XYZ file of C-alpha atoms in Angstrom:
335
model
C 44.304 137.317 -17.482
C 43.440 136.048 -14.015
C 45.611 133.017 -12.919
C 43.334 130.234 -11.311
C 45.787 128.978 -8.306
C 45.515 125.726 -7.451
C 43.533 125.602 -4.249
C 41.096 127.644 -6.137
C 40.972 124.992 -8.323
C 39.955 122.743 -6.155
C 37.508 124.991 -4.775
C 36.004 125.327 -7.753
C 36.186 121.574 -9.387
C 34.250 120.762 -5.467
C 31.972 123.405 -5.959
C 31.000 121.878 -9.092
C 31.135 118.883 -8.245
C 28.186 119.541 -5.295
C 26.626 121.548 -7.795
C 25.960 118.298 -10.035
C 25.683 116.135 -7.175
C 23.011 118.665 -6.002
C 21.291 118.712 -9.846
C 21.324 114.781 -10.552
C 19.580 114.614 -6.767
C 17.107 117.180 -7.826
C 16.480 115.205 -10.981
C 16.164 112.053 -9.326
C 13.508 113.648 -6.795
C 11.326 115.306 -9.749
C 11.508 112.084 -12.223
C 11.078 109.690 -9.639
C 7.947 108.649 -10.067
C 7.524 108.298 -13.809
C 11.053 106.627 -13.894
C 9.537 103.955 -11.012
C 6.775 103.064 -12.928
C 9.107 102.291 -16.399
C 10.969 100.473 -13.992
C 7.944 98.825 -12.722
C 6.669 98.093 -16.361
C 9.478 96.382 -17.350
C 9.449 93.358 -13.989
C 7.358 90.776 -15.590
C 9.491 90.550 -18.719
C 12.878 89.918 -17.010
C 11.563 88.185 -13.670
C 11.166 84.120 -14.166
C 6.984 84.208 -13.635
C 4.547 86.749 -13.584
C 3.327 85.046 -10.339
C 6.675 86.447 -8.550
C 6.395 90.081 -10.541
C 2.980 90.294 -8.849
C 4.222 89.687 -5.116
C 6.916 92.241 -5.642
C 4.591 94.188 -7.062
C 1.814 94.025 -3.864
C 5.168 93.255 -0.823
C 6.450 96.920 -2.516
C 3.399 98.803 -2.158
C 3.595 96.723 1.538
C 7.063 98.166 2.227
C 6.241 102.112 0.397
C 3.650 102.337 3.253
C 5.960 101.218 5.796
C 8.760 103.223 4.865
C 6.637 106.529 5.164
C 6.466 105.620 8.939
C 9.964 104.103 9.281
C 12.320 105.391 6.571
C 11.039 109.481 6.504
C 8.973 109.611 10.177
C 11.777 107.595 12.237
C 9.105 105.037 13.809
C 10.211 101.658 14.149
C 6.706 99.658 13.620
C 6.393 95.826 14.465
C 2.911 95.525 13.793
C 2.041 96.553 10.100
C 0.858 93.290 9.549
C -2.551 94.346 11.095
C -3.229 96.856 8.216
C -1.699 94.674 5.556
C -3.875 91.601 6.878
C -7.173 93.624 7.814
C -6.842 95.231 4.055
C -7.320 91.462 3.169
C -9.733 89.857 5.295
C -12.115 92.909 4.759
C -11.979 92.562 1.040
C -12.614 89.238 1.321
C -15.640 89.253 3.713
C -16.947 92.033 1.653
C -16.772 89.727 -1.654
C -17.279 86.476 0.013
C -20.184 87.212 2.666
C -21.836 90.748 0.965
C -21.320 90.128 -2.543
C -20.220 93.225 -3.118
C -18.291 94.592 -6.019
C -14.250 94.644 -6.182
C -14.207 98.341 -6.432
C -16.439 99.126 -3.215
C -14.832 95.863 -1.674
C -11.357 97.311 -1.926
C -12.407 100.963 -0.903
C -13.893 99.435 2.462
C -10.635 97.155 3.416
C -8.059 100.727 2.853
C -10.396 102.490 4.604
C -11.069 99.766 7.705
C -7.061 99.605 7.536
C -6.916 103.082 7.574
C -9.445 103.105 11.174
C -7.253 100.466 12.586
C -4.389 102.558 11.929
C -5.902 105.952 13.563
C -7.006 103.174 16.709
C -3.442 101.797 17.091
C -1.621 104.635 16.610
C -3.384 106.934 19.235
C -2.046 104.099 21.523
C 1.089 103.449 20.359
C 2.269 106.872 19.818
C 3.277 108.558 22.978
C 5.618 105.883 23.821
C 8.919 105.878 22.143
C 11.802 103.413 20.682
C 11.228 100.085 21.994
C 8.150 101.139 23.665
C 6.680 102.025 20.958
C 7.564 98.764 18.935
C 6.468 96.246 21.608
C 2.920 98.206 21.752
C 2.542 98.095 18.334
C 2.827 94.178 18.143
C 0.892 93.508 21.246
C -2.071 95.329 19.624
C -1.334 93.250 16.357
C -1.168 90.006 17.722
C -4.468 91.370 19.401
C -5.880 91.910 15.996
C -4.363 88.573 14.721
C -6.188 86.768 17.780
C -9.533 88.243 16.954
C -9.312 87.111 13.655
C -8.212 83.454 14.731
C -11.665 83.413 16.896
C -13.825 84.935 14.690
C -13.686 81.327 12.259
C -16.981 81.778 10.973
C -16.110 85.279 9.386
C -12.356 84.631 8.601
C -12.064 80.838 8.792
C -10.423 80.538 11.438
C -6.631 78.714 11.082
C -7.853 77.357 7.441
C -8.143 81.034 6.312
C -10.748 82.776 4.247
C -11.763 81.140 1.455
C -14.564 80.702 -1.362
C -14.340 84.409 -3.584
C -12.322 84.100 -6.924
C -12.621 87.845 -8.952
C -12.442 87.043 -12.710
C -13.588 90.248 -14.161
C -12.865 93.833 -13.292
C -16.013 95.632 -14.382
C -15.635 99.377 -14.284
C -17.007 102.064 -15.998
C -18.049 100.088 -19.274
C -14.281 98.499 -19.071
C -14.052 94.760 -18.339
C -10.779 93.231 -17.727
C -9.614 89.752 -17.869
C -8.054 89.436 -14.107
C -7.224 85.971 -14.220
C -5.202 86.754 -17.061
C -1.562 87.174 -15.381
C -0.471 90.026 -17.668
C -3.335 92.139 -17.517
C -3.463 91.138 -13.087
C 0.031 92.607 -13.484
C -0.861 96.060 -14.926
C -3.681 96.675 -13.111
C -1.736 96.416 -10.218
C 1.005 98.278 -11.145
C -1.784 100.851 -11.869
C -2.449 100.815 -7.993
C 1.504 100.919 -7.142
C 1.726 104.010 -9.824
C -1.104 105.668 -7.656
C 0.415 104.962 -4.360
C 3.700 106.014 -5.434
C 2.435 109.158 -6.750
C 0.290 109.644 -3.734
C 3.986 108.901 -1.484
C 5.667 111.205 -3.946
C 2.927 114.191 -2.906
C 3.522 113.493 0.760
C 7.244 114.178 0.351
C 7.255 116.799 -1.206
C 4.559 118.578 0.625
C 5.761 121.212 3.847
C 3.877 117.798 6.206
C 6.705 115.628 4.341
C 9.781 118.052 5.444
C 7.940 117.908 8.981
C 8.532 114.003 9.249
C 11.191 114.266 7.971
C 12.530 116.767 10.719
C 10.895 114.736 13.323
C 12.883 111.738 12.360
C 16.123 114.149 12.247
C 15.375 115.332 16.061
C 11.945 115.270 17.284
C 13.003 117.379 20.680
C 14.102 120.466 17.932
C 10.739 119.753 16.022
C 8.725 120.055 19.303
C 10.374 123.567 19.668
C 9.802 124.993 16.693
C 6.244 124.444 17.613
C 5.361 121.464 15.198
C 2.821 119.455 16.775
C 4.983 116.089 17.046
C 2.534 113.895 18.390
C -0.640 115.178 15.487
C 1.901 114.406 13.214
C 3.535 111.122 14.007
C -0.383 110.111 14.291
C -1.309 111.812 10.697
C 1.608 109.633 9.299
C 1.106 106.198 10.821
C -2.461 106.405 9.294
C -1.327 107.516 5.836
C 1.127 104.599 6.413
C -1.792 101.847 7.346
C -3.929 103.121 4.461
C -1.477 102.531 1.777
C -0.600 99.025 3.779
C -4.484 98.043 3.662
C -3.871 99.182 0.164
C -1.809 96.416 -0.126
C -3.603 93.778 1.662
C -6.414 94.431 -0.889
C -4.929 93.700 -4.052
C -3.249 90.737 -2.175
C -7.245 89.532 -1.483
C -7.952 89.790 -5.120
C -4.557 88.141 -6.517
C -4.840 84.885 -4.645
C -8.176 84.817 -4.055
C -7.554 83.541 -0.568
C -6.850 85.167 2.670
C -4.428 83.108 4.943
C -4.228 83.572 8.884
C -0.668 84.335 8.503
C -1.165 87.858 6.157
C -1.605 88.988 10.121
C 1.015 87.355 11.799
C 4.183 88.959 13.641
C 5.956 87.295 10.699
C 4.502 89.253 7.966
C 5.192 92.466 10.400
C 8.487 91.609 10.406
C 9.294 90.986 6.720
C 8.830 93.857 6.022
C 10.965 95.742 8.088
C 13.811 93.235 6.315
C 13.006 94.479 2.567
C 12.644 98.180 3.826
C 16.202 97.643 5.667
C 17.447 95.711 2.329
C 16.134 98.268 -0.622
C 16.743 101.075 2.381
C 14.555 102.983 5.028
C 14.257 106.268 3.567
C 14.392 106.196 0.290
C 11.766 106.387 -2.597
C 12.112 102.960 -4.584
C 14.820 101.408 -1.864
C 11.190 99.012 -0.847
C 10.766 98.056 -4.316
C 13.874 97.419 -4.355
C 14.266 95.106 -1.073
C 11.121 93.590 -2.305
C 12.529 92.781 -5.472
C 15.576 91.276 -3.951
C 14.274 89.714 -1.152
C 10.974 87.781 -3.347
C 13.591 87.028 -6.071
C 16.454 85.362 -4.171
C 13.368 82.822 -1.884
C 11.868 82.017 -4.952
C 15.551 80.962 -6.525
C 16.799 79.267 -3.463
C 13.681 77.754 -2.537
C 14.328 75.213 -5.738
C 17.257 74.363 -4.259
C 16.946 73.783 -0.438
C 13.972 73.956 1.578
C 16.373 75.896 4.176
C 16.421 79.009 1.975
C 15.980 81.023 4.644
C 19.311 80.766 5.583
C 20.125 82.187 2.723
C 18.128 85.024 2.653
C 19.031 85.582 6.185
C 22.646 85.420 5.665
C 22.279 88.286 2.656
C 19.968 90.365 4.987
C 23.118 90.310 7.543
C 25.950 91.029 5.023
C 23.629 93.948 4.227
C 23.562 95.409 7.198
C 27.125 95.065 8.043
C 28.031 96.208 4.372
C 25.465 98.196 2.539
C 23.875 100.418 6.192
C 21.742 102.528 3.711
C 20.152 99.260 1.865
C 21.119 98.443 -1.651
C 18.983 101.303 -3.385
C 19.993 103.988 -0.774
C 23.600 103.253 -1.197
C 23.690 103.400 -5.025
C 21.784 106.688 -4.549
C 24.023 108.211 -1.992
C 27.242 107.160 -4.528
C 25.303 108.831 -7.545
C 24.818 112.172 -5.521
C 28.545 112.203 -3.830
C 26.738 111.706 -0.281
């Protein structure tokens, strides 16, 4: 009988213990999105409103988009904002000013946001790093100027206004919209599609190739990936799924504020993507989550909650680098 010496052992208790780390990853990864969407089912029975389990619902779908192009491509974005807030204002107009259905009106703001997208990233995405950011918020403060001058489509400072949706009509099915549970699920049916469509992406050979540009895009470039196709192929996947957003953000308030295309909108959500953390699958959710739930809390109690939230966002950083969700992730695998 062979004796087992004891740096064998140890061998062997770390080879298992990669071998589980590598299984429960692997798990993770093929049960990600069905265990996302229980997650997701569950929000408007433990959060305090449905109200608030909506936002986090919409500002996640926000953040999944922008993590494609941040988290897994590498691209530090400053202007999402355009895509979130043209995904609005088109819905709107189409509502408001065509009368057109919600279906056809939603279709035409992802795929406007998606044409904005394919316009600002051809000329955003040569540069690189800071470059790169400061080019992509020029040309959305460019976007949110246009919209600030064109009052008598967009109204101007006071917003868009004057389109409520009631009813989803669809296929013989009519739902109750201003009903807050069933405006819940319907959206989470959106957030279930975008996650899935994320989820496809990832694990798809173009999802290892953003992934390897954001790794080292000089090594990428030599193994004959076209870098710049790519990048470009990813920040419109990323602007579609933010127009996404802006959409169902049209049809849940029923207004369209100037702000949905302000720097500040870009900017929030770079802070839940950095809170839930950049590169991983529910880490916007999460920082969604977080972020939504702790303004709505401290906003009863001081009207300086940002300081708050601001002061969390910092002992994140410093603290928790990979974002809340990232970090719990990288302790269940052992990396």
């Amino acid at each position: 009988m062979a004796v087992e010496t004891p740096l064998r052992q140890i061998r062997h208790a770390a080879g298992t213990g990669a071998g589980q780390a590598s299984r429960l990853k692997a798990a993770f990864t093929r049960w990600r999105v069905p265990l996302c969407v229980v997650a997701l089912c569950l929000l408007p029975w433990i959060l305090p409103s449905k109200a608030l389990a909506v936002n986090v619902l919409i500002y996640g779908i926000y953040a999944v988009g922008y993590n494609l192009l941040f988290g897994y491509t590498g691209l530090l974005s400053f202007g999402h904002a355009a895509f979130f807030g043209a995904g609005a204002y088109v819905t709107g107009i189409a509502i408001a000013h065509f009368g057109l259905p919600w279906y056809a009106a939603v279709a035409t703001g992802i795929l406007v946001a998606g044409l904005l997208a394919l316009v600002i990233g051809a000329l955003s995405i040569r540069t690189r790093g800071i470059y790169f950011s400061m080019v992509t918020l020029a040309l959305s403060q460019l976007v949110y100027y246009t919209a600030l001058q064109a009052s008598s489509w967009t109204g101007g400072e006071n917003g868009l206004r004057g389109f409520t949706v009631g009813r989803l009509d669809l296929a013989g099915l009519s739902v109750d919209f201003l009903d807050p549970v069933n405006k819940y699920y319907v959206i989470m049916l959106f957030a279930a599609a975008a996650l899935w469509f994320v989820s496809r992406i990832l694990n798809s050979p173009f999802g290892a190739v953003i992934e390897a540009i954001r790794e080292n895009e000089v090594r990428a470039r030599a193994c004959g990936y076209d870098v710049e196709r790519t990048k470009l192929i990813a920040f419109v996947l990323s602007g579609l799924i933010c127009g996404l957003a802006g959409t169902l953000s049209a049809l849940h308030l029923a207004i369209v504020p100037l702000d949905t295309l302000h720097y500040n909108t870009s900017g929030l959500v770079v802070m839940m993507t950095l809170l839930g953390g950049a590169g991983s699958f529910f880490g916007p959710f999460v920082g969604a989550l977080v972020f939504l739930l702790v303004e709505d809390v401290a906003s009863l109690w001081t009207s300086h909650w940002q300081i708050i939230v601001g002061s969390m966002f910092i002992l994140c950083v410093l603290f928790l680098p990979k974002g809340i969700w990232g970090t719990f992730i990288a302790w269940r695998t052992g990396r």
